[in-house]
């Protein structure tokens, strides 16, 4: 070889090395895979002076095909096929036909031999396809497409066959030089590194986007939690302000009336009528405070799941009538007319009896009716509708009151809410009534809804399904005539004040009450007394009952005196199986208490 030829070859190698480095630099300027591949096919084609350069990629997700699921008669797995195809192309001029985006689901034969060869990293070339006798050494995608010469180099990303870098000479045959093959292999290696880096970058960007989304969601959660905490703090402040008013106002009145009564002297006595009026005010205010405290305790028990339904059979019509009578005085003060309408067999003796907790159903009605009376202007009307089927009862309270704006209805059943702050000056209340009502309805697996129009009134509709009762519930639900006088009652109560209240109520009703402060004393005298009923403090119940079932020849009815609503005693009473009842302190309705005692004795 002459020195000039050697120098020319060396110059070409240096120039090719420079161009390879230049192309490699261009490829590495981006981390976006489409940009990298598009740049690669353009620059590599120019470097090799080929007519066409393509990237043939393996395992491309096929385009999704529409599936008519209505026509499928059997369940079929939905799979996304993996195809092979040409994803990038560069042509020297437009006369060369394009093969871009051609996709096929396999290799030309012989596929296995070619794939194994390319997986090993070998390159293949052919000078003239028209004169070649062995097509297994090259790869022509989807026909020749005027390909006269071909040079193929695999792209191996982390040792896996990612695709092929293919150079075509379309217009005339070409003898591929060793440096051409080496150049394409080096560029394929650099391209594989760039593809791997781009994949890592894409994964990093995806992780970054995921983390950013998580940060956004976490920030939103924290913001929501902060808002909830601020709302809770505001609700607490409003609750304390409301409770301060609701408790202090009647207490101030009670203290004032009591002080006035105490200040009277024999020389300057108050007229009996005024004394009676003052005592009535004290009683009314005391009952208001008791109702308020009971509502708070009831709501607390409902929210903590410590409430048990006392299922009984009763008449909805009788319960509705009794509830309306309790509100008659309150309605008369505002000249409000109260109406009761019963349909679908819910009226009179023909009415089907209903299974539920009558005390809590009455509490639902009282809350709805008292709200209706409270927010109905003077001279308005409040209507209670009751209709019943075998499985469900519907209670509807309609008023001609101030109505509820639509935007404030979502707050309607929340605790401590009076929808319009100005109402606090005009209408007393803590905002517990409807929240408690909703939870009592849900305790029965029922539903409550409301329709309203501002200035015209509101309608609350409650639907309660009939409850399932046990054998004990059936025994307790049977109503018997009242009462039999001169019955002997054993009272076991360590609280002297409570015992005096019970004795003062039952003795005038001609019951013989024997009071004992300890269960041991009651056990010693039980056989002598032979009581027709036992009234016992809840704290002494289990000890006395354990002795009673072992020693007594006859088991009397029990009336348990309980703090709160007595739910914590119902499980104990359900195991006893006889006539039992619960008396909740304090005794606010003496007549009802006497009736309950008489009813309990007659069930013996």
Coordinates of C-alpha atoms in Angstrom, one line a residue:
X1 CA 0.0 0.0 0.0
X2 CA 1.4 3.4 -1.0
X3 CA 1.8 6.1 1.6
X4 CA -0.8 8.3 -0.1
X5 CA -3.4 5.5 0.0
X6 CA -2.5 4.9 3.7
X7 CA -2.9 8.5 4.4
X8 CA -6.2 8.7 2.6
X9 CA -7.5 5.7 4.6
X10 CA -6.3 7.2 7.8
X11 CA -7.9 10.5 7.0
X12 CA -11.2 8.7 6.3
X13 CA -11.0 6.9 9.6
X14 CA -10.3 10.1 11.5
X15 CA -13.2 11.8 9.7
X16 CA -15.5 8.9 10.4
X17 CA -14.4 8.9 14.1
X18 CA -15.2 12.6 14.2
X19 CA -18.6 12.1 12.6
X20 CA -19.4 9.2 15.0
X21 CA -18.5 11.3 18.0
X22 CA -20.6 14.2 16.6
X23 CA -23.6 11.9 16.1
X24 CA -23.1 10.4 19.5
X25 CA -23.0 13.9 21.0
X26 CA -26.2 14.8 19.2
X27 CA -27.9 11.6 20.4
X28 CA -26.9 12.4 24.0
X29 CA -28.2 15.9 24.0
X30 CA -31.7 14.8 24.9
X31 CA -33.2 12.4 27.4
X32 CA -36.5 12.2 25.5
X33 CA -36.6 8.8 23.7
X34 CA -38.5 10.0 20.6
X35 CA -36.1 12.9 20.1
X36 CA -33.1 10.5 20.6
X37 CA -34.3 8.0 18.0
X38 CA -35.4 10.6 15.5
X39 CA -32.0 12.3 15.7
X40 CA -30.2 9.0 15.4
X41 CA -31.8 7.8 12.2
X42 CA -31.2 11.2 10.6
X43 CA -27.6 11.5 11.5
X44 CA -26.6 7.9 11.0
X45 CA -28.1 7.9 7.5
X46 CA -26.0 11.0 6.7
X47 CA -22.9 9.4 8.1
X48 CA -23.2 6.2 6.1
X49 CA -24.5 8.0 3.0
X50 CA -27.3 5.4 2.8
X51 CA -30.6 5.8 0.9
X52 CA -32.7 4.8 3.9
X53 CA -32.1 4.1 7.5
X54 CA -34.8 2.6 9.8
X55 CA -35.2 1.4 13.3
X56 CA -37.1 -1.9 13.6
X57 CA -38.5 -2.2 17.1
X58 CA -39.7 -5.4 18.9
X59 CA -42.6 -5.9 21.3
X60 CA -44.6 -2.8 20.4
X61 CA -48.1 -2.7 22.0
X62 CA -50.6 -3.1 19.3
X63 CA -53.3 -0.4 18.8
X64 CA -56.4 -1.1 20.9
X65 CA -59.3 -2.7 19.0
X66 CA -62.9 -1.9 19.9
X67 CA -64.7 -4.8 21.6
X68 CA -68.5 -5.2 21.5
X69 CA -69.0 -6.6 25.0
X70 CA -72.7 -7.0 24.4
X71 CA -72.0 -9.6 21.7
X72 CA -69.7 -11.7 24.0
X73 CA -71.5 -14.9 25.2
X74 CA -68.7 -16.1 27.4
X75 CA -66.0 -14.4 29.4
X76 CA -62.8 -14.0 27.5
X77 CA -59.5 -12.5 28.7
X78 CA -58.6 -9.2 27.2
X79 CA -54.9 -9.2 26.1
X80 CA -52.8 -6.6 24.4
X81 CA -50.8 -8.3 21.6
X82 CA -47.1 -7.4 21.2
X83 CA -46.1 -6.7 17.6
X84 CA -42.9 -5.8 15.8
X85 CA -42.6 -2.9 13.4
X86 CA -40.7 0.1 11.9
X87 CA -41.0 3.0 14.3
X88 CA -38.4 5.5 12.9
X89 CA -37.2 6.2 9.3
X90 CA -34.9 8.6 7.4
X91 CA -34.8 8.8 3.6
X92 CA -32.3 10.5 1.3
X93 CA -35.1 11.9 -0.9
X94 CA -38.9 11.4 -1.4
X95 CA -38.5 9.1 -4.4
X96 CA -37.5 6.4 -2.0
X97 CA -40.7 4.7 -0.8
X98 CA -41.5 4.9 2.9
X99 CA -41.9 1.9 5.1
X100 CA -42.5 3.8 8.3
X101 CA -45.1 2.5 10.8
X102 CA -45.4 -0.8 9.1
X103 CA -46.2 -3.4 11.8
X104 CA -46.2 -7.1 11.5
X105 CA -46.7 -9.9 14.0
X106 CA -43.6 -11.9 13.2
X107 CA -40.3 -12.1 11.4
X108 CA -39.7 -13.2 7.8
X109 CA -38.5 -16.7 7.6
X110 CA -36.2 -18.0 9.0
X111 CA -37.2 -16.0 12.2
X112 CA -35.6 -18.2 14.9
X113 CA -32.2 -18.3 13.3
X114 CA -32.1 -14.6 12.7
X115 CA -33.3 -13.7 16.2
X116 CA -30.7 -15.9 17.8
X117 CA -28.0 -14.3 15.6
X118 CA -29.0 -10.8 16.4
X119 CA -29.5 -11.6 20.1
X120 CA -25.8 -12.7 20.1
X121 CA -24.8 -9.2 18.8
X122 CA -23.9 -10.2 15.3
X123 CA -24.4 -7.8 12.4
X124 CA -25.5 -9.0 8.9
X125 CA -25.0 -7.4 5.5
X126 CA -25.8 -8.2 1.9
X127 CA -24.4 -6.4 -1.2
X128 CA -27.1 -7.3 -3.7
X129 CA -30.4 -8.8 -2.7
X130 CA -31.3 -9.8 -6.3
X131 CA -28.3 -12.0 -6.7
X132 CA -28.2 -13.5 -3.1
X133 CA -28.8 -17.2 -2.9
X134 CA -29.0 -17.3 0.9
X135 CA -31.7 -15.0 2.4
X136 CA -31.1 -16.3 5.9
X137 CA -28.2 -13.9 6.4
X138 CA -30.4 -10.7 6.1
X139 CA -33.7 -9.3 7.2
X140 CA -36.2 -7.6 4.8
X141 CA -39.3 -6.3 6.6
X142 CA -42.5 -6.7 4.7
X143 CA -41.0 -7.3 1.3
X144 CA -38.0 -5.8 -0.5
X145 CA -39.4 -2.3 -1.2
X146 CA -36.7 -1.7 -3.8
X147 CA -33.9 -2.7 -1.3
X148 CA -30.8 -3.6 -3.3
X149 CA -28.3 -3.7 -0.3
X150 CA -28.8 -4.0 3.4
X151 CA -26.8 -3.7 6.6
X152 CA -28.4 -4.8 9.9
X153 CA -27.0 -4.3 13.4
X154 CA -28.9 -5.3 16.6
X155 CA -29.6 -2.8 19.4
X156 CA -29.0 -4.6 22.7
X157 CA -30.3 -2.7 25.7
X158 CA -29.0 -4.3 28.9
X159 CA -28.4 -7.5 27.0
X160 CA -31.9 -7.7 25.6
X161 CA -32.7 -7.4 21.9
X162 CA -34.6 -4.1 21.8
X163 CA -34.6 -3.6 18.0
X164 CA -32.5 -3.4 14.8
X165 CA -30.6 -0.5 13.2
X166 CA -31.0 -1.1 9.4
X167 CA -29.3 0.7 6.5
X168 CA -30.7 0.3 3.0
X169 CA -29.3 1.1 -0.4
X170 CA -32.3 1.2 -2.7
X171 CA -31.2 2.4 -6.1
X172 CA -28.1 0.3 -6.7
X173 CA -26.1 -2.5 -5.0
X174 CA -23.5 -1.4 -2.4
X175 CA -20.5 -3.2 -1.1
X176 CA -20.6 -2.5 2.7
X177 CA -17.1 -1.9 4.0
X178 CA -15.7 -3.1 7.3
X179 CA -15.7 0.4 8.7
X180 CA -19.4 0.8 7.7
X181 CA -20.3 -2.2 9.8
X182 CA -18.1 -1.1 12.7
X183 CA -19.5 2.4 12.5
X184 CA -23.1 1.1 12.6
X185 CA -22.3 -1.2 15.5
X186 CA -20.7 1.6 17.5
X187 CA -23.6 3.9 16.9
X188 CA -26.0 1.0 17.9
X189 CA -24.1 0.6 21.1
X190 CA -24.3 4.3 21.9
X191 CA -27.9 4.3 20.9
X192 CA -28.6 1.4 23.4
X193 CA -26.9 3.4 26.2
X194 CA -29.0 6.4 25.3
X195 CA -32.2 4.3 25.2
X196 CA -31.4 2.9 28.6
X197 CA -30.7 6.3 30.0
X198 CA -33.9 7.7 28.5
X199 CA -35.9 4.8 30.0
X200 CA -34.4 5.5 33.4
X201 CA -35.2 9.2 33.0
X202 CA -38.8 8.4 32.0
X203 CA -39.1 6.2 35.1
X204 CA -37.7 8.9 37.2
X205 CA -40.1 11.5 35.7
X206 CA -42.9 9.1 36.3
X207 CA -41.8 8.6 39.9
X208 CA -41.4 12.4 40.2
X209 CA -44.9 12.9 38.9
X210 CA -46.3 10.3 41.2
X211 CA -44.5 11.9 44.2
X212 CA -45.7 15.3 43.2
X213 CA -49.3 14.0 42.9
X214 CA -48.9 12.3 46.3
X215 CA -47.6 15.6 47.8
X216 CA -50.6 17.4 46.3
X217 CA -53.0 14.8 47.7
X218 CA -51.2 14.8 51.1
X219 CA -51.3 18.6 51.1
X220 CA -55.0 18.6 50.3
X221 CA -55.6 16.0 53.1
X222 CA -53.7 18.2 55.5
X223 CA -55.6 21.2 54.3
X224 CA -58.9 19.3 54.8
X225 CA -57.8 18.1 58.2
X226 CA -56.8 21.7 59.2
X227 CA -60.2 22.9 57.9
X228 CA -62.0 20.1 59.8
X229 CA -60.0 21.0 62.9
X230 CA -60.9 24.7 62.5
X231 CA -64.5 23.8 61.9
X232 CA -64.5 21.5 65.0
X233 CA -62.9 24.3 67.0
X234 CA -65.5 26.8 65.8
X235 CA -68.3 24.3 66.4
X236 CA -66.9 23.7 69.9
X237 CA -66.9 27.5 70.6
X238 CA -70.4 27.9 69.2
X239 CA -71.5 24.9 71.3
X240 CA -70.1 26.3 74.5
X241 CA -71.7 29.6 73.8
X242 CA -75.0 28.0 73.0
X243 CA -74.9 25.6 76.0
X244 CA -73.9 28.5 78.3
X245 CA -77.0 30.4 77.2
X246 CA -79.3 27.3 77.3
X247 CA -78.1 26.2 80.8
X248 CA -77.6 29.6 82.5
X249 CA -80.9 31.1 81.4
X250 CA -83.2 28.5 83.1
X251 CA -80.8 28.0 86.0
X252 CA -80.9 31.8 86.6
X253 CA -84.7 31.7 86.5
X254 CA -84.8 28.7 88.9
X255 CA -82.4 30.3 91.4
X256 CA -84.3 33.6 91.2
X257 CA -87.7 31.9 91.8
X258 CA -86.3 29.8 94.6
X259 CA -84.7 32.8 96.2
X260 CA -88.0 34.7 96.1
X261 CA -89.8 31.8 97.7
X262 CA -87.1 31.6 100.4
X263 CA -87.3 35.3 101.2
X264 CA -90.9 35.2 102.2
X265 CA -91.7 35.4 105.9
X266 CA -94.7 34.7 108.0
X267 CA -95.3 38.4 108.2
X268 CA -95.0 38.9 104.4
X269 CA -96.1 35.7 102.7
X270 CA -96.5 35.4 99.0
X271 CA -100.1 34.7 97.8
X272 CA -100.7 31.0 97.2
X273 CA -101.3 31.7 93.5
X274 CA -97.9 33.3 93.1
X275 CA -96.2 30.5 95.0
X276 CA -97.8 28.0 92.7
X277 CA -96.8 30.0 89.7
X278 CA -93.2 30.2 90.9
X279 CA -93.1 26.5 91.6
X280 CA -94.5 25.8 88.1
X281 CA -91.8 27.9 86.6
X282 CA -89.1 26.1 88.6
X283 CA -90.5 22.7 87.4
X284 CA -90.8 23.8 83.8
X285 CA -87.2 25.1 83.7
X286 CA -86.0 22.0 85.5
X287 CA -87.7 19.8 82.9
X288 CA -86.1 21.9 80.1
X289 CA -82.7 21.4 81.6
X290 CA -83.3 17.7 82.1
X291 CA -84.4 17.3 78.5
X292 CA -81.3 19.2 77.3
X293 CA -78.9 17.0 79.3
X294 CA -80.8 13.8 78.2
X295 CA -80.5 14.8 74.6
X296 CA -76.7 15.3 75.0
X297 CA -76.3 12.0 76.7
X298 CA -78.5 10.2 74.2
X299 CA -76.6 11.6 71.3
X300 CA -73.3 10.6 72.9
X301 CA -74.4 7.0 73.4
X302 CA -75.7 6.8 69.8
X303 CA -72.4 8.0 68.4
X304 CA -70.4 5.5 70.5
X305 CA -72.8 2.6 69.6
X306 CA -73.9 1.9 73.2
X307 CA -77.6 2.2 72.5
X308 CA -79.9 -0.8 72.5
X309 CA -83.5 -0.7 71.1
X310 CA -86.3 -1.8 73.5
X311 CA -88.6 -3.5 70.9
X312 CA -92.2 -3.5 71.9
X313 CA -95.6 -3.9 70.1
X314 CA -97.6 -0.7 70.3
X315 CA -100.2 1.4 68.5
X316 CA -98.7 4.2 66.3
X317 CA -102.0 6.1 66.5
X318 CA -102.1 6.1 70.3
X319 CA -98.4 7.2 70.4
X320 CA -99.0 10.0 67.9
X321 CA -102.1 11.2 69.8
X322 CA -100.2 11.2 73.1
X323 CA -97.3 13.1 71.6
X324 CA -99.5 15.8 70.1
X325 CA -101.2 16.2 73.5
X326 CA -97.8 16.9 75.1
X327 CA -97.3 19.8 72.7
X328 CA -100.8 21.2 73.0
X329 CA -99.9 23.9 75.6
X330 CA -96.9 25.0 73.7
X331 CA -98.9 25.3 70.5
X332 CA -101.8 27.2 72.2
X333 CA -99.4 29.9 73.4
X334 CA -98.7 30.7 69.7
X335 CA -102.3 29.9 68.5
X336 CA -101.0 27.1 66.3
X337 CA -103.4 24.5 65.2
X338 CA -102.2 20.8 65.6
X339 CA -103.7 18.2 63.3
X340 CA -103.3 14.4 63.3
X341 CA -104.2 12.4 60.1
X342 CA -103.9 8.7 60.0
X343 CA -104.5 6.6 56.9
X344 CA -104.0 3.1 55.5
X345 CA -105.3 1.3 58.6
X346 CA -103.3 3.3 61.2
X347 CA -106.4 4.6 63.0
X348 CA -108.5 3.3 65.9
X349 CA -108.9 -0.3 67.0
X350 CA -108.5 -1.6 63.4
X351 CA -105.0 -0.3 63.2
X352 CA -102.2 -2.9 62.9
X353 CA -99.8 -2.7 65.8
X354 CA -96.2 -1.8 65.1
X355 CA -92.9 -3.2 66.3
X356 CA -90.2 -0.7 67.3
X357 CA -88.8 1.1 70.4
X358 CA -91.9 3.2 71.4
X359 CA -89.9 5.6 73.6
X360 CA -87.5 6.5 70.8
X361 CA -90.2 6.7 68.2
X362 CA -92.0 9.2 70.5
X363 CA -88.7 11.0 70.9
X364 CA -88.4 11.3 67.1
X365 CA -92.0 12.7 66.9
X366 CA -91.4 15.1 69.8
X367 CA -88.2 16.5 68.2
X368 CA -89.9 17.0 64.8
X369 CA -93.1 18.4 66.2
X370 CA -91.4 20.7 68.7
X371 CA -89.2 22.1 66.0
X372 CA -92.3 22.6 63.8
X373 CA -94.1 24.5 66.5
X374 CA -91.0 26.5 67.4
X375 CA -90.4 27.7 63.8
X376 CA -94.0 28.2 62.8
X377 CA -95.3 31.8 63.2
X378 CA -98.3 32.6 65.4
X379 CA -101.6 31.4 63.9
X380 CA -99.9 28.7 61.7
X381 CA -100.6 25.0 61.5
X382 CA -98.6 21.8 62.2
X383 CA -99.9 18.5 60.7
X384 CA -98.7 15.0 61.8
X385 CA -99.5 12.3 59.2
X386 CA -99.2 8.6 60.1
X387 CA -99.7 5.7 57.7
X388 CA -98.6 2.1 58.2
X389 CA -98.3 -1.2 56.3
X390 CA -97.3 -4.5 57.8
X391 CA -93.6 -3.9 57.3
X392 CA -93.1 -0.1 57.4
X393 CA -94.5 3.0 59.1
X394 CA -94.3 6.5 57.7
X395 CA -94.4 9.6 59.9
X396 CA -94.7 13.0 58.3
X397 CA -94.6 16.4 60.0
X398 CA -95.7 19.3 57.9
X399 CA -95.6 23.0 59.1
X400 CA -96.3 26.4 57.8
X401 CA -93.1 27.8 59.2
X402 CA -90.2 29.9 58.0
X403 CA -88.8 27.2 55.7
X404 CA -85.2 26.1 55.1
X405 CA -83.0 27.6 52.3
X406 CA -81.7 24.9 49.9
X407 CA -78.0 25.8 50.4
X408 CA -78.4 25.3 54.2
X409 CA -80.0 21.9 54.1
X410 CA -76.7 19.9 54.1
X411 CA -76.2 21.3 57.6
X412 CA -79.6 20.4 58.8
X413 CA -78.7 17.1 60.6
X414 CA -75.4 18.2 62.0
X415 CA -74.8 18.7 65.7
X416 CA -75.1 22.1 67.3
X417 CA -76.3 23.8 64.1
X418 CA -78.9 26.5 63.8
X419 CA -78.9 27.3 60.2
X420 CA -79.4 31.1 60.4
X421 CA -77.4 32.7 63.2
X422 CA -80.1 35.3 63.7
X423 CA -82.4 32.5 64.8
X424 CA -80.4 32.1 68.0
X425 CA -81.8 35.4 69.1
X426 CA -85.4 34.5 68.3
X427 CA -85.5 30.7 69.0
X428 CA -83.9 28.9 71.9
X429 CA -82.2 25.5 71.3
X430 CA -78.9 23.8 71.1
X431 CA -79.2 22.4 67.5
X432 CA -79.1 18.8 68.9
X433 CA -82.7 17.9 68.0
X434 CA -82.5 17.0 64.4
X435 CA -79.0 15.4 64.7
X436 CA -80.4 13.2 67.5
X437 CA -83.5 12.4 65.4
X438 CA -81.5 11.3 62.4
X439 CA -79.5 8.9 64.5
X440 CA -82.6 7.5 66.2
X441 CA -84.1 6.9 62.8
X442 CA -80.9 5.2 61.6
X443 CA -80.9 3.1 64.7
X444 CA -84.2 1.6 63.5
X445 CA -82.6 1.2 60.0
X446 CA -85.0 3.9 58.8
X447 CA -84.6 7.0 56.7
X448 CA -85.5 10.7 57.1
X449 CA -85.9 13.3 54.3
X450 CA -87.0 16.9 54.1
X451 CA -88.7 19.2 51.6
X452 CA -89.0 22.9 52.2
X453 CA -89.8 26.2 50.7
X454 CA -88.7 29.4 52.3
X455 CA -91.6 31.4 53.7
X456 CA -94.1 28.5 53.2
X457 CA -92.9 25.7 55.5
X458 CA -91.2 22.4 55.7
X459 CA -92.1 18.7 55.6
X460 CA -90.1 16.0 57.3
X461 CA -90.8 12.4 56.3
X462 CA -89.6 9.5 58.4
X463 CA -89.8 5.8 57.3
X464 CA -89.3 3.1 59.9
X465 CA -89.2 -0.6 59.1
X466 CA -90.9 -3.0 61.5
X467 CA -88.3 -4.4 63.9
X468 CA -87.6 -8.0 64.8
X469 CA -88.4 -8.9 68.4
X470 CA -87.3 -11.7 70.7
X471 CA -89.5 -13.8 72.9
X472 CA -88.8 -11.5 75.9
X473 CA -89.9 -8.5 73.8
X474 CA -93.2 -10.3 73.1
X475 CA -93.8 -10.8 76.8
X476 CA -93.0 -7.2 77.7
X477 CA -95.2 -5.9 74.9
X478 CA -98.5 -7.4 76.1
X479 CA -100.6 -4.6 77.6
X480 CA -102.7 -5.5 80.6
X481 CA -105.4 -3.5 82.5
X482 CA -104.3 -1.1 85.3
X483 CA -104.0 -1.2 88.4
X484 CA -104.6 -3.4 91.5
X485 CA -104.4 -1.4 94.8
X486 CA -102.9 -2.4 98.3
X487 CA -100.0 -4.3 96.7
X488 CA -96.8 -4.7 98.7
X489 CA -93.7 -3.3 97.0
X490 CA -90.1 -3.9 98.2
X491 CA -87.9 -0.9 97.5
X492 CA -84.1 -1.5 97.6
X493 CA -82.4 1.8 97.3
X494 CA -79.3 3.3 99.1
X495 CA -80.1 6.8 97.9
X496 CA -82.3 8.3 100.6
X497 CA -83.5 11.2 98.4
X498 CA -84.6 8.9 95.6
X499 CA -86.2 6.5 98.1
X500 CA -88.3 9.3 99.6
X501 CA -89.5 10.3 96.1
X502 CA -90.6 6.8 95.3
X503 CA -92.4 6.4 98.7
X504 CA -94.1 9.8 98.5
X505 CA -95.5 8.9 95.1
X506 CA -96.6 5.3 95.8
X507 CA -98.0 5.6 99.3
X508 CA -100.8 8.0 98.4
X509 CA -101.7 5.6 95.6
X510 CA -102.3 3.0 98.4
X511 CA -99.3 0.8 97.7
X512 CA -97.5 -0.6 100.7
X513 CA -93.8 0.3 100.2
X514 CA -91.2 -1.3 102.3
X515 CA -87.8 0.5 102.0
X516 CA -84.5 -1.2 102.6
X517 CA -81.1 0.3 102.0
X518 CA -79.1 -2.9 101.6
X519 CA -79.5 -6.1 99.6
X520 CA -78.5 -8.3 102.6
X521 CA -81.4 -6.9 104.6
X522 CA -83.7 -7.4 101.7
X523 CA -82.6 -11.0 101.4
X524 CA -83.3 -11.7 105.1
X525 CA -86.8 -10.3 105.0
X526 CA -87.9 -11.3 101.4
X527 CA -89.7 -14.5 102.4
X528 CA -91.6 -12.7 105.2
X529 CA -92.6 -9.8 103.0
X530 CA -93.6 -11.8 99.9
X531 CA -93.6 -8.6 97.8
X532 CA -95.7 -8.3 94.7
X533 CA -93.0 -6.3 93.0
X534 CA -89.4 -5.1 93.6
X535 CA -88.1 -1.7 92.8
X536 CA -84.3 -1.8 93.0
X537 CA -81.3 0.5 92.2
X538 CA -79.4 -0.6 89.1
X539 CA -76.2 -0.9 91.0
X540 CA -77.7 -3.6 93.2
X541 CA -79.5 -5.5 90.5
X542 CA -77.1 -8.4 89.6
X543 CA -76.2 -9.3 93.2
X544 CA -79.9 -9.4 94.3
X545 CA -81.1 -11.3 91.2
X546 CA -78.4 -14.0 91.6
X547 CA -79.7 -14.6 95.2
X548 CA -83.3 -14.4 94.1
X549 CA -83.3 -17.1 91.4
X550 CA -81.6 -19.5 93.9
X551 CA -83.6 -18.9 97.1
X552 CA -87.0 -17.4 96.2
X553 CA -90.0 -19.7 95.6
X554 CA -91.7 -17.1 93.4
X555 CA -90.0 -14.4 91.3
X556 CA -91.7 -11.0 91.5
X557 CA -91.6 -8.4 88.7
X558 CA -88.6 -6.0 88.8
X559 CA -88.5 -2.2 88.2
X560 CA -84.9 -1.1 87.9
X561 CA -84.0 2.5 88.9
X562 CA -81.2 3.6 86.5
X563 CA -79.1 6.6 85.7
X564 CA -79.1 7.6 82.1
X565 CA -81.4 5.8 79.7
X566 CA -80.8 2.3 81.2
X567 CA -79.3 0.8 78.1
X568 CA -76.5 -0.7 80.1
X569 CA -79.0 -2.7 82.1
X570 CA -81.1 -4.0 79.2
X571 CA -78.7 -6.8 78.4
X572 CA -78.9 -8.0 82.0
X573 CA -82.7 -7.8 82.0
X574 CA -82.9 -9.7 78.8
X575 CA -81.4 -12.8 80.5
X576 CA -83.9 -12.7 83.4
X577 CA -87.0 -13.5 81.2
X578 CA -89.7 -12.2 83.5
X579 CA -91.6 -8.9 83.9
X580 CA -89.0 -6.2 84.1
X581 CA -88.9 -2.5 83.4
X582 CA -86.5 0.4 83.7
X583 CA -87.1 3.7 85.5
X584 CA -84.8 6.5 84.4
X585 CA -83.9 9.1 87.0
X586 CA -85.2 11.6 87.8
X587 CA -89.0 10.9 87.9
X588 CA -90.3 13.8 85.9
X589 CA -93.8 12.5 85.3
X590 CA -95.3 11.1 88.5
X591 CA -98.5 9.8 87.0
X592 CA -96.7 7.9 84.3
X593 CA -94.5 6.4 87.0
X594 CA -97.4 5.1 89.0
X595 CA -99.0 3.7 85.8
X596 CA -95.8 1.8 85.0
X597 CA -95.7 0.3 88.5
X598 CA -99.3 -0.8 88.3
X599 CA -98.8 -2.2 84.8
X600 CA -95.7 -4.1 86.0
X601 CA -97.6 -5.7 88.9
X602 CA -100.6 -6.8 86.9
X603 CA -98.2 -8.7 84.5
X604 CA -97.1 -11.0 87.3

